[in-house]
Each structure stands twice: as C-alpha cells, then as structure tokens.
CSV table of C-alpha atoms and ligand atoms in Angstrom, one decimal:
chain,number,residue,atom,x,y,z
V,7,MET,CA,-24.2,-12.1,-11.8
V,8,PRO,CA,-22.8,-15.6,-11.3
V,9,GLY,CA,-19.0,-16.0,-11.1
V,10,LEU,CA,-16.8,-17.7,-13.6
V,11,THR,CA,-17.0,-21.5,-13.6
V,12,PRO,CA,-13.9,-23.8,-13.2
V,13,ALA,CA,-14.1,-24.7,-16.9
V,14,GLU,CA,-14.2,-21.1,-17.9
V,15,LEU,CA,-11.2,-20.3,-15.7
V,16,ASP,CA,-9.3,-23.2,-17.2
V,17,GLU,CA,-10.0,-21.8,-20.7
V,18,LEU,CA,-9.0,-18.3,-19.5
V,19,LEU,CA,-5.7,-19.7,-18.2
V,20,THR,CA,-4.8,-21.2,-21.6
V,21,PHE,CA,-5.7,-17.9,-23.3
V,22,THR,CA,-3.9,-15.7,-20.7
V,23,THR,CA,-0.7,-17.9,-20.8
V,24,ALA,CA,-0.5,-17.7,-24.6
V,25,LEU,CA,-1.1,-13.9,-24.5
V,26,ALA,CA,1.6,-13.4,-21.9
V,27,ARG,CA,4.1,-15.3,-24.1
V,28,THR,CA,3.1,-13.2,-27.1
V,29,ALA,CA,3.5,-10.0,-25.1
V,30,GLY,CA,6.9,-11.3,-23.9
V,31,GLU,CA,8.2,-11.4,-27.5
V,32,LEU,CA,7.2,-7.8,-27.9
V,33,ILE,CA,8.9,-6.9,-24.5
V,34,LEU,CA,12.1,-8.6,-25.7
V,35,GLU,CA,11.9,-6.7,-29.1
V,36,GLY,CA,11.3,-3.5,-27.1
V,37,SER,CA,14.3,-4.2,-24.9
V,38,GLN,CA,16.6,-4.3,-27.9
V,39,ALA,CA,15.1,-1.1,-29.2
V,40,ILE,CA,15.3,0.7,-25.9
V,41,GLN,CA,19.0,-0.1,-25.5
V,42,GLN,CA,19.7,1.7,-28.8
V,43,ALA,CA,17.3,4.6,-28.0
V,44,SER,CA,18.1,8.0,-26.7
V,45,ALA,CA,17.1,9.3,-23.3
V,46,SER,CA,14.3,11.3,-24.9
V,47,ASP,CA,12.6,8.1,-25.8
V,48,ILE,CA,12.0,7.3,-22.2
V,49,GLY,CA,9.1,9.2,-20.8
V,50,GLU,CA,8.3,10.3,-17.2
V,51,LYS,CA,4.9,10.0,-15.5
V,52,LYS,CA,4.6,11.4,-12.0
V,53,ASN,CA,8.4,12.3,-11.7
V,54,SER,CA,11.8,11.4,-13.1
V,55,VAL,CA,11.9,7.9,-11.5
V,56,ASP,CA,8.4,7.0,-12.7
V,57,LEU,CA,9.3,5.8,-16.2
V,58,VAL,CA,7.3,4.8,-19.2
V,59,THR,CA,8.4,3.8,-22.7
V,60,GLU,CA,6.6,3.4,-26.0
V,61,TYR,CA,6.8,-0.4,-25.3
V,62,ASP,CA,4.7,-0.1,-22.1
V,63,VAL,CA,2.0,1.4,-24.3
V,64,LYS,CA,2.5,-1.0,-27.2
V,65,VAL,CA,2.3,-4.1,-25.1
V,66,GLU,CA,-0.8,-2.8,-23.3
V,67,GLU,CA,-2.4,-2.1,-26.6
V,68,LEU,CA,-1.7,-5.6,-27.9
V,69,VAL,CA,-3.0,-7.2,-24.7
V,70,LYS,CA,-6.1,-5.0,-24.6
V,71,ARG,CA,-6.9,-5.8,-28.3
V,72,GLU,CA,-6.5,-9.5,-27.9
V,73,ILE,CA,-8.7,-9.5,-24.8
V,74,ALA,CA,-11.4,-7.4,-26.4
V,75,ALA,CA,-11.5,-9.9,-29.4
V,76,ALA,CA,-11.7,-13.0,-27.2
V,77,TYR,CA,-13.7,-11.7,-24.3
V,78,PRO,CA,-15.6,-8.6,-25.5
V,79,THR,CA,-17.8,-8.4,-22.4
V,80,PHE,CA,-15.0,-8.4,-19.9
V,81,GLN,CA,-13.8,-5.1,-18.3
V,82,PHE,CA,-10.2,-4.0,-18.6
V,83,ILE,CA,-8.0,-2.1,-16.1
V,84,GLY,CA,-4.4,-1.4,-17.4
V,85,GLU,CA,-1.6,0.7,-16.1
V,86,GLU,CA,-1.2,2.7,-19.2
V,87,SER,CA,-4.9,3.0,-19.9
V,88,TYR,CA,-5.3,4.3,-16.4
V,89,SER,CA,-2.5,6.9,-16.9
V,90,ALA,CA,-4.3,8.0,-20.1
V,91,GLY,CA,-7.5,8.6,-18.1
V,92,SER,CA,-9.5,5.3,-18.6
V,93,ARG,CA,-10.5,4.5,-15.0
V,94,PRO,CA,-13.5,2.2,-14.9
V,95,PRO,CA,-14.9,1.5,-11.5
V,96,LEU,CA,-14.5,-2.1,-10.3
V,97,THR,CA,-17.7,-4.1,-10.6
V,98,ASP,CA,-18.8,-7.7,-10.1
V,99,ALA,CA,-18.0,-8.4,-13.8
V,100,PRO,CA,-14.9,-10.3,-14.9
V,101,THR,CA,-12.1,-7.7,-15.2
V,102,PHE,CA,-8.6,-8.1,-16.5
V,103,CYS,CA,-6.1,-6.1,-14.5
V,104,VAL,CA,-2.8,-5.7,-16.5
V,105,ASP,CA,0.6,-4.3,-16.1
V,106,PRO,CA,2.2,-4.5,-19.6
V,107,ILE,CA,5.7,-4.1,-18.3
V,108,ASP,CA,6.1,-4.4,-14.5
V,109,GLY,CA,9.6,-3.3,-13.7
V,110,THR,CA,9.9,-0.6,-16.3
V,111,THR,CA,13.0,0.8,-14.6
V,112,ASN,CA,14.7,-2.6,-14.9
V,113,PHE,CA,13.5,-2.8,-18.5
V,114,VAL,CA,15.1,0.6,-19.3
V,115,HIS,CA,18.3,-0.4,-17.6
V,116,ALA,CA,18.5,-3.9,-19.1
V,117,PHE,CA,18.3,-5.4,-15.7
V,118,PRO,CA,16.6,-8.7,-16.7
V,119,PHE,CA,13.8,-8.7,-14.1
V,120,ALA,CA,10.8,-7.2,-15.9
V,121,CYS,CA,7.6,-9.0,-16.8
V,122,ILE,CA,4.0,-8.8,-18.1
V,123,SER,CA,1.5,-9.3,-15.3
V,124,ILE,CA,-2.0,-10.3,-16.3
V,125,GLY,CA,-4.5,-10.7,-13.4
V,126,LEU,CA,-8.2,-11.5,-13.6
V,127,ILE,CA,-10.7,-10.2,-11.1
V,128,ASP,CA,-14.2,-11.8,-10.7
V,129,GLN,CA,-16.8,-10.8,-8.2
V,130,ARG,CA,-14.3,-8.2,-7.0
V,131,ARG,CA,-11.7,-10.9,-6.0
V,132,PRO,CA,-8.5,-11.8,-7.9
V,133,VAL,CA,-9.1,-15.3,-9.3
V,134,LEU,CA,-6.4,-15.9,-12.0
V,135,GLY,CA,-2.9,-14.6,-12.6
V,136,VAL,CA,-0.1,-15.1,-15.1
V,137,ILE,CA,3.3,-13.4,-14.7
V,138,TYR,CA,5.9,-13.9,-17.5
V,139,ASN,CA,9.5,-12.7,-17.4
V,140,PRO,CA,10.6,-13.2,-21.0
V,141,PHE,CA,14.3,-12.4,-20.2
V,142,LEU,CA,14.6,-15.5,-18.1
V,143,ASP,CA,11.7,-17.4,-19.7
V,144,HIS,CA,10.0,-17.8,-16.3
V,145,LEU,CA,6.2,-18.2,-16.5
V,146,TYR,CA,4.2,-18.2,-13.2
V,147,SER,CA,0.5,-18.9,-13.2
V,148,GLY,CA,-2.3,-19.5,-10.6
V,149,VAL,CA,-6.0,-20.0,-10.6
V,150,ALA,CA,-8.1,-19.7,-7.4
V,151,GLY,CA,-8.7,-23.1,-6.0
V,152,HIS,CA,-6.4,-24.9,-8.4
V,153,GLY,CA,-2.9,-24.1,-7.2
V,154,SER,CA,0.0,-22.2,-8.9
V,155,SER,CA,3.0,-23.2,-10.9
V,156,LEU,CA,6.3,-22.1,-12.5
V,157,SER,CA,7.4,-23.1,-15.9
V,158,ARG,CA,11.1,-22.4,-16.7
V,159,ALA,CA,12.5,-22.3,-20.2
V,160,GLY,CA,9.3,-23.8,-21.6
V,161,GLY,CA,9.7,-26.8,-19.3
V,162,ALA,CA,6.9,-28.6,-17.5
V,163,PRO,CA,5.1,-26.6,-14.9
V,164,GLN,CA,6.4,-27.1,-11.3
V,165,THR,CA,4.0,-26.7,-8.5
V,166,LEU,CA,4.6,-23.8,-6.1
V,167,PRO,CA,6.1,-23.5,-3.7
V,168,LEU,CA,9.1,-25.3,-5.2
V,169,ALA,CA,10.0,-27.0,-1.9
V,170,PRO,CA,7.9,-28.0,1.1
V,171,ALA,CA,7.0,-25.1,3.3
V,172,ARG,CA,9.4,-24.6,6.3
V,173,PRO,CA,8.7,-23.0,9.7
V,174,LEU,CA,9.5,-19.3,10.1
V,175,PRO,CA,10.2,-18.5,13.8
V,176,SER,CA,10.6,-14.8,13.3
V,177,LEU,CA,11.7,-12.0,11.0
V,178,SER,CA,15.2,-12.5,12.2
V,179,GLN,CA,15.4,-15.6,10.1
V,180,ALA,CA,13.7,-14.1,7.1
V,181,LEU,CA,14.9,-12.9,3.6
V,182,VAL,CA,12.5,-10.0,3.0
V,183,ALA,CA,11.8,-7.9,-0.1
V,184,VAL,CA,11.0,-4.2,0.0
V,185,GLU,CA,10.9,-1.5,-2.7
V,186,TRP,CA,11.6,2.2,-2.7
V,187,GLY,CA,8.8,2.8,-5.2
V,188,SER,CA,8.4,6.0,-7.1
V,189,ASP,CA,7.2,8.3,-4.3
V,190,ARG,CA,10.4,10.1,-3.3
V,191,THR,CA,8.9,12.8,-1.1
V,192,ALA,CA,10.4,13.3,2.3
V,193,PRO,CA,7.6,11.6,4.3
V,194,ALA,CA,7.6,8.4,2.1
V,195,VAL,CA,11.4,8.1,1.8
V,196,THR,CA,12.0,8.8,5.5
V,197,LYS,CA,9.5,6.3,6.8
V,198,LYS,CA,10.6,3.6,4.4
V,199,ALA,CA,14.3,4.2,5.4
V,200,GLU,CA,13.4,4.0,9.1
V,201,SER,CA,11.5,0.7,8.3
V,202,PHE,CA,14.3,-0.7,6.3
V,203,THR,CA,16.8,0.2,9.1
V,204,ARG,CA,14.8,-1.6,11.7
V,205,LEU,CA,14.3,-4.7,9.5
V,206,ALA,CA,18.1,-4.9,8.9
V,207,GLY,CA,19.5,-3.5,12.1
V,208,ASP,CA,21.0,-5.3,15.1
V,209,PRO,CA,19.0,-4.5,18.2
V,210,ALA,CA,22.1,-5.4,20.3
V,211,ARG,CA,24.2,-2.8,18.4
V,212,GLY,CA,22.1,0.3,18.7
V,213,ILE,CA,19.1,-0.2,16.4
V,214,ALA,CA,16.0,0.2,18.6
V,215,ARG,CA,13.4,-2.4,17.6
V,216,GLY,CA,15.8,-3.9,15.1
V,217,ARG,CA,14.9,-7.4,13.8
V,218,MET,CA,18.2,-8.1,12.0
V,219,ALA,CA,16.5,-10.0,9.2
V,220,HIS,CA,18.9,-12.2,7.1
V,221,SER,CA,18.8,-9.5,4.4
V,222,LEU,CA,16.7,-7.2,2.4
V,223,ARG,CA,16.1,-7.5,-1.4
V,224,SER,CA,14.5,-5.4,-4.1
V,225,ILE,CA,13.8,-7.2,-7.4
V,226,GLY,CA,12.3,-4.0,-8.9
V,227,SER,CA,9.0,-5.6,-10.0
V,228,ALA,CA,6.1,-6.0,-7.6
V,229,ALA,CA,4.8,-8.9,-9.6
V,230,LEU,CA,8.1,-10.7,-9.5
V,231,ASN,CA,8.5,-10.1,-5.8
V,232,PHE,CA,5.1,-11.8,-5.3
V,233,ALA,CA,6.1,-14.6,-7.6
V,234,MET,CA,9.3,-15.1,-5.6
V,235,VAL,CA,7.4,-15.3,-2.3
V,236,ALA,CA,5.1,-17.9,-4.0
V,237,GLN,CA,8.2,-19.8,-5.1
V,238,GLY,CA,9.7,-19.8,-1.7
V,239,GLY,CA,12.8,-17.8,-2.5
V,240,LEU,CA,11.7,-14.8,-0.4
V,241,ASP,CA,9.9,-15.1,3.0
V,242,THR,CA,8.0,-11.8,2.7
V,243,TYR,CA,7.5,-8.8,0.5
V,244,TRP,CA,6.1,-5.4,1.6
V,245,GLU,CA,5.3,-2.4,-0.5
V,246,ILE,CA,3.3,0.8,-0.1
V,247,GLY,CA,2.4,2.8,-3.2
V,248,CYS,CA,2.2,0.3,-6.0
V,249,TRP,CA,-1.1,-0.4,-7.8
V,250,PRO,CA,-3.6,-3.2,-8.3
V,251,TRP,CA,-2.1,-4.1,-11.8
V,252,ASP,CA,1.3,-4.5,-10.2
V,253,VAL,CA,0.0,-7.1,-7.7
V,254,CYS,CA,-3.3,-8.6,-9.0
V,255,ALA,CA,-1.8,-11.7,-10.7
V,256,GLY,CA,0.8,-12.1,-8.0
V,257,ILE,CA,-1.9,-12.2,-5.3
V,258,VAL,CA,-3.5,-15.3,-6.9
V,259,ILE,CA,-0.1,-17.0,-7.5
V,260,ALA,CA,1.0,-16.4,-3.9
V,261,GLN,CA,-2.2,-17.4,-2.3
V,262,GLU,CA,-2.4,-20.5,-4.3
V,263,ALA,CA,1.1,-21.4,-3.2
V,264,GLY,CA,-0.1,-21.2,0.4
V,265,GLY,CA,1.0,-17.5,0.8
V,266,PHE,CA,-0.8,-15.0,3.1
V,267,VAL,CA,-1.7,-11.7,1.5
V,268,THR,CA,-2.8,-8.7,3.4
V,269,GLY,CA,-2.9,-4.9,3.2
V,270,GLY,CA,-1.5,-2.0,5.3
V,271,LYS,CA,-1.1,-1.8,9.0
V,272,ASP,CA,-4.7,-1.1,9.7
V,273,ALA,CA,-6.2,-3.7,7.4
V,274,PRO,CA,-7.8,-6.8,8.9
V,275,HIS,CA,-5.0,-9.3,8.7
V,276,ASP,CA,-7.2,-12.4,8.0
V,277,GLY,CA,-5.9,-13.3,4.5
V,278,ASP,CA,-9.0,-12.3,2.7
V,279,VAL,CA,-8.1,-10.0,-0.2
V,280,THR,CA,-11.1,-7.9,-0.4
V,281,GLU,CA,-11.7,-5.1,-2.9
V,282,GLY,CA,-10.4,-2.7,-0.2
V,283,ILE,CA,-7.1,-4.5,0.0
V,284,LEU,CA,-6.7,-5.1,-3.7
V,285,THR,CA,-7.1,-1.4,-4.4
V,286,GLY,CA,-5.6,-0.1,-1.2
V,287,ARG,CA,-2.0,0.2,-2.6
V,288,LYS,CA,-0.5,-1.3,0.6
V,289,TYR,CA,0.6,-4.9,0.4
V,290,LEU,CA,2.3,-7.5,2.6
V,291,VAL,CA,2.7,-11.1,1.4
V,292,ILE,CA,4.2,-13.9,3.5
V,293,ARG,CA,5.2,-17.3,2.1
V,294,ALA,CA,3.6,-20.6,3.0
V,295,ILE,CA,4.8,-21.6,6.5
V,296,ALA,CA,4.8,-25.2,7.8
V,297,ASP,CA,2.6,-26.2,10.7
V,298,THR,CA,4.6,-26.8,13.9
V,299,GLU,CA,3.6,-28.3,17.2
V,300,GLY,CA,1.3,-25.8,18.8
V,301,GLU,CA,1.0,-23.4,15.8
V,302,THR,CA,-0.6,-23.8,12.4
V,303,GLY,CA,1.0,-22.3,9.3
V,304,LEU,CA,-1.8,-19.7,9.1
V,305,GLU,CA,-1.3,-18.8,12.8
V,306,ALA,CA,2.5,-18.4,12.0
V,307,GLN,CA,1.7,-16.2,9.0
V,308,LYS,CA,-0.5,-13.9,11.2
V,309,ARG,CA,2.2,-13.8,13.8
V,310,ILE,CA,4.7,-12.7,11.2
V,311,ALA,CA,2.3,-10.1,9.9
V,312,ARG,CA,1.9,-8.7,13.5
V,313,GLU,CA,5.7,-8.7,13.9
V,314,TRP,CA,6.1,-6.9,10.5
V,315,TYR,CA,3.7,-4.2,11.5
V,316,ASP,CA,5.3,-3.8,14.9
V,317,THR,CA,8.5,-3.1,13.1
V,318,VAL,CA,7.7,-0.9,10.1
V,319,GLU,CA,6.3,2.6,9.8
V,320,ASP,CA,3.1,3.3,7.9
V,321,VAL,CA,3.8,5.4,4.9
V,322,PRO,CA,1.5,8.0,3.5
V,323,LEU,CA,0.2,7.4,0.0
V,324,ASP,CA,0.9,9.9,-2.8
V,325,GLY,CA,-1.9,11.1,-5.0
S,427,IPD,C1,6.7,-0.6,-10.4
S,427,IPD,C2,7.4,-1.8,-9.9
S,427,IPD,C3,8.3,-1.5,-8.7
S,427,IPD,C4,7.5,-0.9,-7.6
S,427,IPD,C5,6.7,0.3,-8.1
S,427,IPD,C6,5.8,-0.1,-9.3
S,427,IPD,P1,6.1,-0.4,-13.0
S,427,IPD,O1,5.8,-0.9,-11.5
S,427,IPD,O2,6.5,-2.9,-9.6
S,427,IPD,O3,8.9,-2.7,-8.2
S,427,IPD,O4,8.3,-0.5,-6.6
S,427,IPD,O5,5.8,0.6,-7.0
S,427,IPD,O6,5.1,1.0,-9.7
S,427,IPD,O7,6.0,1.1,-12.9
S,427,IPD,O8,7.5,-0.8,-13.3
S,427,IPD,O9,5.0,-1.0,-13.8
C-alpha cells in the first residue's frame, strides 16, 4: 500500500486543524459543565487518579464521527474507544490516533493546560499532528517533511522552534519536564522519585549522580509537554506509562521542529520513531540543539539522551 502523498497530507492538515478547533469548543463547553458538576460525574478508569469525564467520551465520539465521514477507509485508535475495548492492531493503513482530552486531570481541576491531540500514522510512522489547547487558544501542528508551527489566538502560524536552536552543554543547564503519570504503585513511584531526585539534586551536596538541572516541570499533558519542547520552552520531556494517543501528534510536531524523539533506556537511540517506540509507552524528547564546533546538533541530542539514561531509573510498566 503506497503512503499518503504530500497533497493528501496537506488536505488532511486542513481537515484536522478545523476538527481540532471544533473539538476545542466542546472541551470549553465541557469545562464549564464540569466545574458545576458533582464528584460523581467524574469517573475513574484504572484507579482514583486515572480520571475520565463524559466530555472525554463526547469529544472522542465527535472526532470519530467526523473522521469516519471524511475518511471512511482510515483506521481509528482513540483513548476512550481503547478503554471501551476497541483495540485494532496497527497496520500500514492511514490511522488516526486521538486523545480527545489530554490532561483530563487539569480539565477536571480547571488548570488551563488540556488539549485535543490528533495524530495520524501512515505506514506505521507518525506523519501528522495537531494539538489544540482551547483554554489558551494555542494550536500546534506539524506534517512530516514540512515543519511545524504554533498559532496563538488565531494569529498567523509561527514556525517552531520559536527561536533559533541554542547549544545544550549538559542536563545541568536544562529545564526538563517529567510526569508522575497514573501508575502510583510502589515500584513506579519509587523509581520516578529517585530519578527526579537525581535530575534536581546537587551532586556536591549529597545527591549521588545528581545533575542539578535548572528545574523540573510537569504540565500535566503529554501532548503539551511535547509541544513545549518543540517550541523551545522546555529542553527535554521524559515519561514512562503514557500511551500512543498522548504522544503521536506531539512526536511529529517535535521532530519537525528539529527535536529528537526516542523510547526507553533500551531502545535504539537513533531518532527513528518505529512502531516499537510509538507503542512502547516510554518516551524521551529533546529539543533542537544548535551545531557547535566539533559536535552536530544531532550528536548533542544523542549525548543528552545518553546522559538522561545514565541518570534516571527504568520504570516498570503497569498493565
Ligand atoms: C495523561 C496526561 C498526563 C500523563 C499521563 C497521561 P490523559 O493523559 O498526558 O500528563 O502523565 O500519563 O495518561 O489521561 O489526561 O489523557
């Protein structure tokens, strides 16, 4: 099966962008409703921190319906459909990969960093992504081979990263994003806490292998963490335990902004997001880094990936 052509991707970008904005209106409506709702309107999936609302389901239904009408032959993988038992295997066919509300916890708490994330996979590789945060009216998009951009408050798209790439000598100079995720079992929480301690801690003040990064951030949305790395506001983002729909769109946007995306500690760190990495639930993304004398930006990104995995613990995946 031949892959999508540049002209088809261009048309798909127009479609996906409009769809993300429509979904954004429903997310904003949902936010108003959720702030008036009672606790019993907020559901739990795997545990009491893995939240779902009727709006996650409503937004996914809307998106799924519009996609089926416009692209009836395309496959669909969505967070809520997956939870409801629809788990089609990935094939070479074009496949939308959608998180209707990424950052559901933020959505429930009225912390304005939640978004719709619409990715498109073709030939088993992410090729297009649109991430829309309707609370801030920030729309990120990217198409393989055609760059990525950010449009704020309906303004003209600005190419990503927003400023020319800078060097990154080591993690000690980095602003890094991490997330606790929803697996709160002892092995996951302990290993993440050890990792966060080393990233933040001062090696000269008792933290063995401490990197003393500038600081650690958690936006609470994997998609928006990826987008912020693409933008250049974060140097790295690492998470274990999120899912392809959380990251699919962000992978394209980050890569097209010169970012380096890889998987867990044992993945080949060559920047190729294979099916194994896309579905592996372990992700590290590093922003574009400028070439310096004696080191290309790509070499620097691989060096930072090695430093990262010399620092953090691997974390077992939950079921
Ligand atoms: C979650 C968010 C969060 C990340 C979790 C994801 P959801 O997605 O992206 O930042 O830490 O791993 O599951 O549940 O809000 O769609």
